[in-house]
Short mmCIF file of C-alpha atoms in Angstrom, two decimals:
data_model
loop_
_atom_site.label_atom_id
_atom_site.label_comp_id
_atom_site.label_asym_id
_atom_site.label_seq_id
_atom_site.Cartn_x
_atom_site.Cartn_y
_atom_site.Cartn_z
CA MET E 1411 0.00 0.00 0.00
CA THR E 1412 1.48 3.30 -1.12
CA GLU E 1413 0.38 6.37 0.82
CA LYS E 1414 -1.06 9.47 -0.81
CA THR E 1415 0.51 12.57 0.70
CA ALA E 1416 -0.83 16.12 0.54
CA LEU E 1417 1.75 18.71 -0.54
CA THR E 1418 1.27 21.99 1.29
CA PRO E 1419 4.02 24.57 0.81
CA ALA E 1420 4.35 26.90 3.81
CA THR E 1421 4.03 29.86 1.45
CA HIS E 1422 0.62 28.81 0.13
CA THR E 1423 -2.74 30.12 1.21
CA THR E 1424 -5.27 27.53 2.37
CA PRO E 1425 -7.21 26.08 -0.60
CA PRO E 1426 -10.75 27.50 -0.83
CA ALA E 1427 -12.23 24.00 -0.63
CA LYS E 1428 -11.34 20.45 0.43
CA PHE E 1429 -8.57 19.89 -2.08
CA SER E 1430 -4.76 19.77 -1.88
CA HIS E 1431 -2.32 22.08 -3.64
CA GLY E 1432 -0.61 18.88 -4.69
CA VAL E 1433 -0.52 15.19 -3.91
CA ARG E 1434 2.09 12.52 -4.30
CA LYS E 1435 1.53 8.77 -4.36
CA GLY E 1436 4.42 6.54 -5.27
CA ASN E 1437 6.27 8.17 -8.15
CA ILE E 1438 3.27 10.22 -9.39
CA LEU E 1439 2.95 13.85 -8.32
CA GLN E 1440 0.02 16.03 -9.31
CA VAL E 1441 0.06 19.79 -8.80
CA ALA E 1442 -3.35 21.48 -8.53
CA GLY E 1443 -4.13 24.53 -10.64
CA GLN E 1444 -1.92 27.36 -9.41
CA VAL E 1445 -2.50 31.04 -9.97
CA GLY E 1446 -0.46 34.17 -9.30
CA PHE E 1447 -1.12 34.52 -5.58
CA LEU E 1448 1.71 35.94 -3.48
CA PRO E 1449 3.02 33.97 -0.50
CA ALA E 1450 0.35 33.79 2.18
CA VAL E 1451 0.25 36.47 4.88
CA PRO E 1452 -1.39 35.27 8.13
CA GLY E 1453 -4.80 36.83 8.61
CA GLN E 1454 -4.96 38.04 5.03
CA GLY E 1455 -6.78 36.57 2.05
CA PRO E 1456 -5.00 35.58 -1.17
CA THR E 1457 -3.44 38.54 -3.00
CA VAL E 1458 -2.50 38.37 -6.66
CA ALA E 1459 1.11 39.31 -7.55
CA GLY E 1460 -0.01 42.12 -9.82
CA PRO E 1461 -2.25 42.99 -12.73
CA THR E 1462 0.21 42.11 -15.52
CA LEU E 1463 0.67 38.82 -17.33
CA ARG E 1464 4.37 38.96 -16.50
CA GLU E 1465 3.83 39.26 -12.75
CA GLN E 1466 1.18 36.57 -12.68
CA THR E 1467 3.06 34.11 -14.92
CA LEU E 1468 6.25 34.30 -12.87
CA GLN E 1469 4.36 33.99 -9.57
CA THR E 1470 2.29 31.10 -10.91
CA LEU E 1471 5.41 29.23 -12.01
CA ALA E 1472 6.97 29.89 -8.60
CA ASN E 1473 3.86 28.46 -6.96
CA VAL E 1474 3.92 25.32 -9.11
CA ARG E 1475 7.59 24.92 -8.22
CA SER E 1476 6.88 25.20 -4.48
CA VAL E 1477 4.42 22.34 -4.71
CA LEU E 1478 6.84 20.23 -6.75
CA GLU E 1479 9.56 20.84 -4.14
CA ALA E 1480 7.21 20.02 -1.29
CA GLY E 1481 6.86 16.61 -2.97
CA GLY E 1482 10.57 16.12 -3.59
CA ALA E 1483 10.35 16.87 -7.32
CA THR E 1484 11.92 19.44 -9.61
CA TRP E 1485 10.98 20.87 -13.01
CA GLU E 1486 13.06 18.06 -14.54
CA ASP E 1487 10.43 15.57 -13.35
CA VAL E 1488 7.47 17.36 -14.92
CA MET E 1489 5.78 15.53 -17.79
CA MET E 1490 2.94 17.93 -18.53
CA LEU E 1491 2.04 21.53 -17.87
CA ARG E 1492 -1.47 22.75 -18.57
CA VAL E 1493 -1.52 26.48 -19.16
CA TYR E 1494 -4.86 28.25 -19.01
CA LEU E 1495 -4.90 31.78 -20.39
CA THR E 1496 -7.85 34.12 -20.76
CA ASP E 1497 -6.81 35.88 -23.96
CA THR E 1498 -5.19 34.53 -27.15
CA ALA E 1499 -3.34 37.86 -27.40
CA HIS E 1500 -1.27 36.75 -24.37
CA PHE E 1501 0.22 33.68 -26.07
CA ALA E 1502 3.41 35.28 -27.43
CA GLU E 1503 4.28 37.10 -24.22
CA MET E 1504 3.60 34.02 -22.09
CA ASN E 1505 5.83 31.95 -24.38
CA ALA E 1506 8.67 34.48 -24.04
CA LEU E 1507 8.39 34.40 -20.24
CA TYR E 1508 8.15 30.60 -20.34
CA ASP E 1509 11.28 30.28 -22.46
CA ASP E 1510 13.27 32.53 -20.14
CA TYR E 1511 12.02 30.66 -17.10
CA PHE E 1512 12.94 27.25 -18.47
CA ALA E 1513 16.19 28.28 -20.19
CA GLY E 1514 18.28 26.31 -17.71
CA LEU E 1515 16.33 23.06 -17.98
CA LYS E 1516 18.73 20.11 -18.38
CA GLU E 1517 16.31 17.35 -19.42
CA ALA E 1518 13.57 17.23 -22.05
CA PRO E 1519 11.05 20.00 -21.44
CA ALA E 1520 7.57 18.90 -20.34
CA ALA E 1521 4.74 18.55 -22.82
CA ARG E 1522 2.26 21.41 -22.66
CA THR E 1523 -1.30 22.29 -23.60
CA THR E 1524 -2.45 25.89 -23.74
CA VAL E 1525 -6.13 26.75 -23.97
CA TYR E 1526 -8.16 29.89 -23.38
CA VAL E 1527 -10.78 29.80 -20.68
CA GLY E 1528 -12.55 31.98 -18.18
CA LEU E 1529 -10.87 32.58 -14.82
CA PRO E 1530 -12.02 34.48 -11.74
CA GLU E 1531 -11.82 38.25 -12.20
CA GLY E 1532 -8.30 39.65 -12.13
CA LEU E 1533 -6.58 36.34 -12.92
CA LEU E 1534 -4.87 36.00 -16.31
CA ILE E 1535 -3.18 32.62 -16.01
CA GLU E 1536 -3.52 29.29 -14.23
CA ILE E 1537 -1.12 26.33 -14.50
CA ASP E 1538 -1.22 22.76 -13.25
CA ALA E 1539 1.36 20.01 -13.60
CA LEU E 1540 1.84 16.26 -13.66
CA ALA E 1541 5.23 14.90 -12.65
CA VAL E 1542 6.69 11.42 -12.62
CA LEU E 1543 9.59 11.01 -10.24
CA GLY E 1544 12.43 8.62 -10.35
CA MET K 317 1.71 -6.94 -20.53
CA THR K 318 -0.89 -5.17 -18.44
CA GLU K 319 -4.40 -5.08 -19.84
CA LYS K 320 -6.40 -1.90 -20.30
CA THR K 321 -9.96 -2.39 -19.07
CA ALA K 322 -13.00 -0.26 -19.89
CA LEU K 323 -15.04 0.78 -16.86
CA THR K 324 -18.75 0.85 -17.62
CA PRO K 325 -21.04 1.35 -14.64
CA ALA K 326 -24.45 -0.27 -15.17
CA THR K 327 -26.09 3.06 -14.33
CA HIS K 328 -24.34 4.94 -17.13
CA THR K 329 -25.77 5.81 -20.51
CA THR K 330 -23.76 4.68 -23.53
CA PRO K 331 -21.04 7.23 -24.42
CA PRO K 332 -21.99 9.32 -27.49
CA ALA K 333 -18.81 8.18 -29.29
CA LYS K 334 -16.14 5.48 -29.18
CA PHE K 335 -14.73 6.33 -25.77
CA SER K 336 -14.97 4.72 -22.33
CA HIS K 337 -16.48 6.27 -19.20
CA GLY K 338 -13.26 5.15 -17.58
CA VAL K 339 -10.26 2.92 -18.13
CA ARG K 340 -7.87 1.16 -15.84
CA LYS K 341 -4.44 -0.18 -16.68
CA GLY K 342 -2.22 -1.43 -13.90
CA ASN K 343 -2.60 0.99 -11.01
CA ILE K 344 -3.69 3.96 -13.13
CA LEU K 345 -7.40 4.75 -13.46
CA GLN K 346 -8.74 7.56 -15.61
CA VAL K 347 -12.34 8.71 -15.39
CA ALA K 348 -13.75 10.45 -18.48
CA GLY K 349 -15.53 13.77 -18.16
CA GLN K 350 -18.76 13.16 -16.25
CA VAL K 351 -21.80 15.40 -16.24
CA GLY K 352 -25.04 15.45 -14.27
CA PHE K 353 -26.90 12.73 -16.16
CA LEU K 354 -29.27 10.57 -14.14
CA PRO K 355 -28.88 6.78 -14.15
CA ALA K 356 -29.71 5.45 -17.61
CA VAL K 357 -33.26 4.38 -18.39
CA PRO K 358 -33.46 1.76 -21.19
CA GLY K 359 -34.84 3.25 -24.37
CA GLN K 360 -34.39 6.81 -23.13
CA GLY K 361 -31.67 9.32 -23.90
CA PRO K 362 -29.51 10.94 -21.22
CA THR K 363 -31.48 13.14 -18.81
CA VAL K 364 -29.82 15.76 -16.67
CA ALA K 365 -30.53 15.58 -12.90
CA GLY K 366 -31.99 19.07 -12.87
CA PRO K 367 -31.38 22.67 -13.83
CA THR K 368 -29.55 23.71 -10.64
CA LEU K 369 -25.83 23.65 -9.90
CA ARG K 370 -26.57 21.67 -6.74
CA GLU K 371 -28.43 18.89 -8.54
CA GLN K 372 -25.84 18.66 -11.30
CA THR K 373 -22.80 18.80 -9.00
CA LEU K 374 -24.07 16.01 -6.74
CA GLN K 375 -25.08 13.83 -9.71
CA THR K 376 -21.76 14.46 -11.45
CA LEU K 377 -19.82 13.44 -8.33
CA ALA K 378 -22.00 10.33 -8.02
CA ASN K 379 -21.20 9.49 -11.65
CA VAL K 380 -17.45 9.92 -11.15
CA ARG K 381 -17.73 7.68 -8.10
CA SER K 382 -19.53 4.95 -10.05
CA VAL K 383 -16.69 4.83 -12.55
CA LEU K 384 -14.09 4.73 -9.78
CA GLU K 385 -15.95 1.86 -8.11
CA ALA K 386 -16.26 -0.03 -11.40
CA GLY K 387 -12.46 0.06 -11.46
CA GLY K 388 -12.01 -0.99 -7.84
CA ALA K 389 -11.08 2.51 -6.64
CA THR K 390 -12.51 4.93 -4.11
CA TRP K 391 -12.27 8.69 -3.63
CA GLU K 392 -9.22 8.03 -1.45
CA ASP K 393 -7.31 6.93 -4.56
CA VAL K 394 -8.04 10.07 -6.56
CA MET K 395 -5.03 12.28 -7.29
CA MET K 396 -6.68 14.94 -9.44
CA LEU K 397 -10.16 16.26 -10.15
CA ARG K 398 -10.69 18.64 -13.03
CA VAL K 399 -13.80 20.73 -12.50
CA TYR K 400 -15.23 22.57 -15.48
CA LEU K 401 -17.81 25.22 -14.68
CA THR K 402 -19.56 27.59 -17.04
CA ASP K 403 -19.82 30.63 -14.78
CA THR K 404 -17.36 32.11 -12.27
CA ALA K 405 -20.37 33.06 -10.13
CA HIS K 406 -20.81 29.33 -9.40
CA PHE K 407 -17.44 28.87 -7.71
CA ALA K 408 -18.49 29.53 -4.11
CA GLU K 409 -21.57 27.32 -4.26
CA MET K 410 -19.68 24.51 -5.96
CA ASN K 411 -16.99 24.71 -3.27
CA ALA K 412 -19.59 24.48 -0.51
CA LEU K 413 -21.14 21.38 -2.14
CA TYR K 414 -17.67 19.94 -2.69
CA ASP K 415 -16.68 20.42 0.95
CA ASP K 416 -19.84 18.75 2.19
CA TYR K 417 -19.39 15.88 -0.23
CA PHE K 418 -15.78 15.23 0.78
CA ALA K 419 -16.20 15.92 4.50
CA GLY K 420 -15.64 12.26 5.37
CA LEU K 421 -12.45 11.81 3.33
CA LYS K 422 -9.80 10.03 5.41
CA GLU K 423 -6.72 10.58 3.25
CA ALA K 424 -5.28 13.71 1.63
CA PRO K 425 -7.85 15.29 -0.68
CA ALA K 426 -7.10 15.18 -4.39
CA ALA K 427 -5.51 18.10 -6.17
CA ARG K 428 -7.99 20.10 -8.25
CA THR K 429 -8.12 22.55 -11.12
CA THR K 430 -11.24 24.61 -11.80
CA VAL K 431 -11.65 26.50 -15.05
CA TYR K 432 -14.59 28.10 -16.82
CA VAL K 433 -15.49 26.76 -20.24
CA GLY K 434 -18.40 26.26 -22.56
CA LEU K 435 -20.51 23.11 -22.12
CA PRO K 436 -23.48 21.78 -24.12
CA GLU K 437 -26.67 23.69 -23.37
CA GLY K 438 -28.22 22.95 -20.00
CA LEU K 439 -25.02 21.59 -18.44
CA LEU K 440 -23.36 23.63 -15.69
CA ILE K 441 -20.56 21.32 -14.57
CA GLU K 442 -18.31 18.55 -15.83
CA ILE K 443 -15.69 16.66 -13.79
CA ASP K 444 -13.01 14.13 -14.69
CA ALA K 445 -10.57 12.31 -12.45
CA LEU K 446 -7.20 10.60 -12.36
CA ALA K 447 -6.65 7.95 -9.71
CA VAL K 448 -3.61 5.93 -8.70
CA LEU K 449 -4.49 2.73 -6.90
CA GLY K 450 -2.55 0.94 -4.42
CA MET R 1092 16.66 6.50 -12.35
CA THR R 1093 14.35 6.47 -15.34
CA GLU R 1094 15.10 8.95 -18.08
CA LYS R 1095 12.56 11.40 -19.47
CA THR R 1096 12.72 11.46 -23.25
CA ALA R 1097 11.38 14.15 -25.57
CA LEU R 1098 9.26 12.81 -28.44
CA THR R 1099 9.79 14.81 -31.61
CA PRO R 1100 8.22 13.38 -34.76
CA ALA R 1101 10.13 14.39 -37.90
CA THR R 1102 6.89 15.69 -39.37
CA HIS R 1103 6.28 18.17 -36.57
CA THR R 1104 7.06 21.88 -36.60
CA THR R 1105 9.23 23.17 -33.78
CA PRO R 1106 7.14 24.01 -30.70
CA PRO R 1107 6.64 27.78 -30.26
CA ALA R 1108 8.23 27.63 -26.79
CA LYS R 1109 10.42 25.43 -24.61
CA PHE R 1110 8.09 22.44 -24.44
CA SER R 1111 8.08 19.00 -26.04
CA HIS R 1112 5.44 17.60 -28.40
CA GLY R 1113 5.51 14.61 -26.10
CA VAL R 1114 7.56 13.03 -23.34
CA ARG R 1115 7.99 9.52 -22.11
CA LYS R 1116 9.32 8.42 -18.75
CA GLY R 1117 9.10 4.78 -17.80
CA ASN R 1118 5.71 3.53 -18.93
CA ILE R 1119 4.02 6.96 -18.90
CA LEU R 1120 3.71 8.91 -22.15
CA GLN R 1121 2.21 12.37 -22.35
CA VAL R 1122 1.31 13.98 -25.68
CA ALA R 1123 1.19 17.80 -25.70
CA GLY R 1124 -1.83 19.58 -27.15
CA GLN R 1125 -1.87 18.91 -30.89
CA VAL R 1126 -3.69 20.95 -33.49
CA GLY R 1127 -4.35 20.51 -37.20
CA PHE R 1128 -0.97 21.61 -38.51
CA LEU R 1129 0.27 19.86 -41.66
CA PRO R 1130 3.67 18.14 -41.65
CA ALA R 1131 6.42 20.74 -41.33
CA VAL R 1132 7.95 22.22 -44.46
CA PRO R 1133 11.53 23.51 -43.90
CA GLY R 1134 11.66 27.29 -43.93
CA GLN R 1135 7.89 27.60 -43.57
CA GLY R 1136 5.78 28.31 -40.51
CA PRO R 1137 3.02 25.99 -39.31
CA THR R 1138 0.13 25.66 -41.78
CA VAL R 1139 -3.27 24.38 -40.75
CA ALA R 1140 -4.68 21.45 -42.77
CA GLY R 1141 -7.74 23.44 -43.81
CA PRO R 1142 -10.61 25.52 -42.51
CA THR R 1143 -13.04 22.66 -41.85
CA LEU R 1144 -13.56 20.67 -38.66
CA ARG R 1145 -13.09 17.48 -40.68
CA GLU R 1146 -9.68 18.46 -42.04
CA GLN R 1147 -8.46 19.71 -38.69
CA THR R 1148 -9.79 16.77 -36.66
CA LEU R 1149 -8.17 14.17 -38.91
CA GLN R 1150 -4.85 16.05 -39.02
CA THR R 1151 -4.90 16.57 -35.25
CA LEU R 1152 -5.47 12.85 -34.65
CA ALA R 1153 -2.64 12.07 -37.10
CA ASN R 1154 -0.38 14.42 -35.15
CA VAL R 1155 -1.24 12.83 -31.80
CA ARG R 1156 -0.53 9.43 -33.37
CA SER R 1157 2.89 10.56 -34.62
CA VAL R 1158 3.89 11.55 -31.11
CA LEU R 1159 2.60 8.27 -29.69
CA GLU R 1160 4.59 6.34 -32.28
CA ALA R 1161 7.72 8.38 -31.61
CA GLY R 1162 7.43 7.09 -28.03
CA GLY R 1163 6.76 3.48 -28.99
CA ALA R 1164 3.05 3.63 -28.22
CA THR R 1165 -0.13 3.08 -30.20
CA TRP R 1166 -3.73 4.19 -29.77
CA GLU R 1167 -4.29 0.98 -27.78
CA ASP R 1168 -2.10 2.42 -25.02
CA VAL R 1169 -4.00 5.67 -24.67
CA MET R 1170 -5.89 6.13 -21.39
CA MET R 1171 -7.24 9.64 -21.90
CA LEU R 1172 -7.88 12.04 -24.75
CA ARG R 1173 -8.73 15.65 -23.98
CA VAL R 1174 -10.64 17.22 -26.85
CA TYR R 1175 -10.91 21.00 -26.94
CA LEU R 1176 -13.47 22.40 -29.36
CA THR R 1177 -14.44 26.01 -29.90
CA ASP R 1178 -18.14 25.50 -30.66
CA THR R 1179 -20.72 23.17 -29.10
CA ALA R 1180 -22.30 22.88 -32.57
CA HIS R 1181 -19.22 20.84 -33.61
CA PHE R 1182 -19.78 18.03 -31.11
CA ALA R 1183 -21.84 15.70 -33.31
CA GLU R 1184 -19.57 16.01 -36.35
CA MET R 1185 -16.44 15.52 -34.26
CA ASN R 1186 -17.98 12.40 -32.69
CA ALA R 1187 -18.77 10.97 -36.12
CA LEU R 1188 -15.19 11.55 -37.30
CA TYR R 1189 -13.90 10.15 -34.01
CA ASP R 1190 -15.97 6.99 -34.34
CA ASP R 1191 -14.76 6.38 -37.88
CA TYR R 1192 -11.18 7.01 -36.88
CA PHE R 1193 -11.27 4.60 -33.95
CA ALA R 1194 -13.46 1.94 -35.60
CA GLY R 1195 -10.58 -0.56 -35.74
CA LEU R 1196 -9.52 -0.19 -32.11
CA LYS R 1197 -8.99 -3.62 -30.56
CA GLU R 1198 -8.78 -2.73 -26.87
CA ALA R 1199 -10.99 -0.58 -24.66
CA PRO R 1200 -11.25 2.94 -26.07
CA ALA R 1201 -9.60 5.71 -24.06
CA ALA R 1202 -11.58 7.85 -21.66
CA ARG R 1203 -12.30 11.32 -23.01
CA THR R 1204 -13.25 14.80 -21.88
CA THR R 1205 -14.62 17.35 -24.34
CA VAL R 1206 -14.89 21.01 -23.38
CA TYR R 1207 -15.35 24.23 -25.32
CA VAL R 1208 -12.62 26.82 -25.06
CA GLY R 1209 -10.97 29.58 -27.01
CA LEU R 1210 -8.18 28.65 -29.42
CA PRO R 1211 -5.91 30.81 -31.61
CA GLU R 1212 -7.73 32.18 -34.65
CA GLY R 1213 -8.41 29.61 -37.36
CA LEU R 1214 -8.07 26.59 -35.06
CA LEU R 1215 -11.21 24.56 -34.32
CA ILE R 1216 -9.82 21.64 -32.35
CA GLU R 1217 -6.93 20.69 -30.06
CA ILE R 1218 -6.29 17.25 -28.56
CA ASP R 1219 -3.82 15.95 -25.99
CA ALA R 1220 -3.32 12.43 -24.71
CA LEU R 1221 -2.04 10.41 -21.78
CA ALA R 1222 -0.84 6.87 -22.47
CA VAL R 1223 0.34 4.10 -20.21
CA LEU R 1224 2.51 1.55 -21.96
CA GLY R 1225 2.73 -1.92 -20.85
#
């Protein structure tokens, strides 16, 4: 019997419902949809990093990374990133930020799907990830 | 060679195309996107549980659960739930229903991503799931 | 230590950012979101197979298949297909094409989720896939 472990980075705000920011079971690690919320401040609700795509993309990637690290994984272990944007006009800028962010990657980059959806007001990007460790 | 098995709960209507409501292979179980259709009635097409978010959310979760059970899994095995809503105004109510539904969960709750998409007319929610058994 | 391998079919255009068209690690294979781009022509940008849902659906499925094959997998190994359409009016036609395409499948068909999202202009469908080899 392999245990399923919740991954809860210290920097993360409490999820708004009964779900985990990430879970790991055996060598599979799933990161829940992350958005551009700044590190949690006790007694304060979630605060978005800023109004720009740049600020939110970098914070979102940092938040995904925190969950990966809480589960003992790194970007090298990630198989798939799902990127949800709200505007097709953001694709080129997000790709430029993405390329900079992952410039140092040593293994094959993860697969990726990008689609355009609705998100709660003020949010421009959401990303989740599937990693396989080992 | 591990076999891939289709999971077809007796209560489910036939999928509208050549896909399975769920599949299991080894310890991986994938549940297809479920919506709020009531248990199938022979000779009748799919009927949605009702027009409200509450009715559809509870029926959708029941349908995901039936597929999990057909594959020998429970909610405890679920790593990821993808929740598709059609309206950001439904988030709070869906979360309240979700929390009630999963109140008895003994292990770490699954990770989750919620995004807002279009669905066929009359449907307010769709959920799929990835489980790792074992 | 299992290696993560990028899957890059010769027919595919270079991804527009630092991601892989597919990756395989151990028995898990993830195909990135594929669209209806024709096989790459050196010195030319990506060209969509045509304006119709039929042309794009068949080309998209061919592109998913190329990535699967580059990773040593077939449709029989696929657990999940995520189908992104832009218009609920396309559901019935896509299902008919899907059924024809998968008519010869010998094992249980994959699970599937279909949702309606925005895609870059001119694109009507995007599909990604998760396979478990074995």
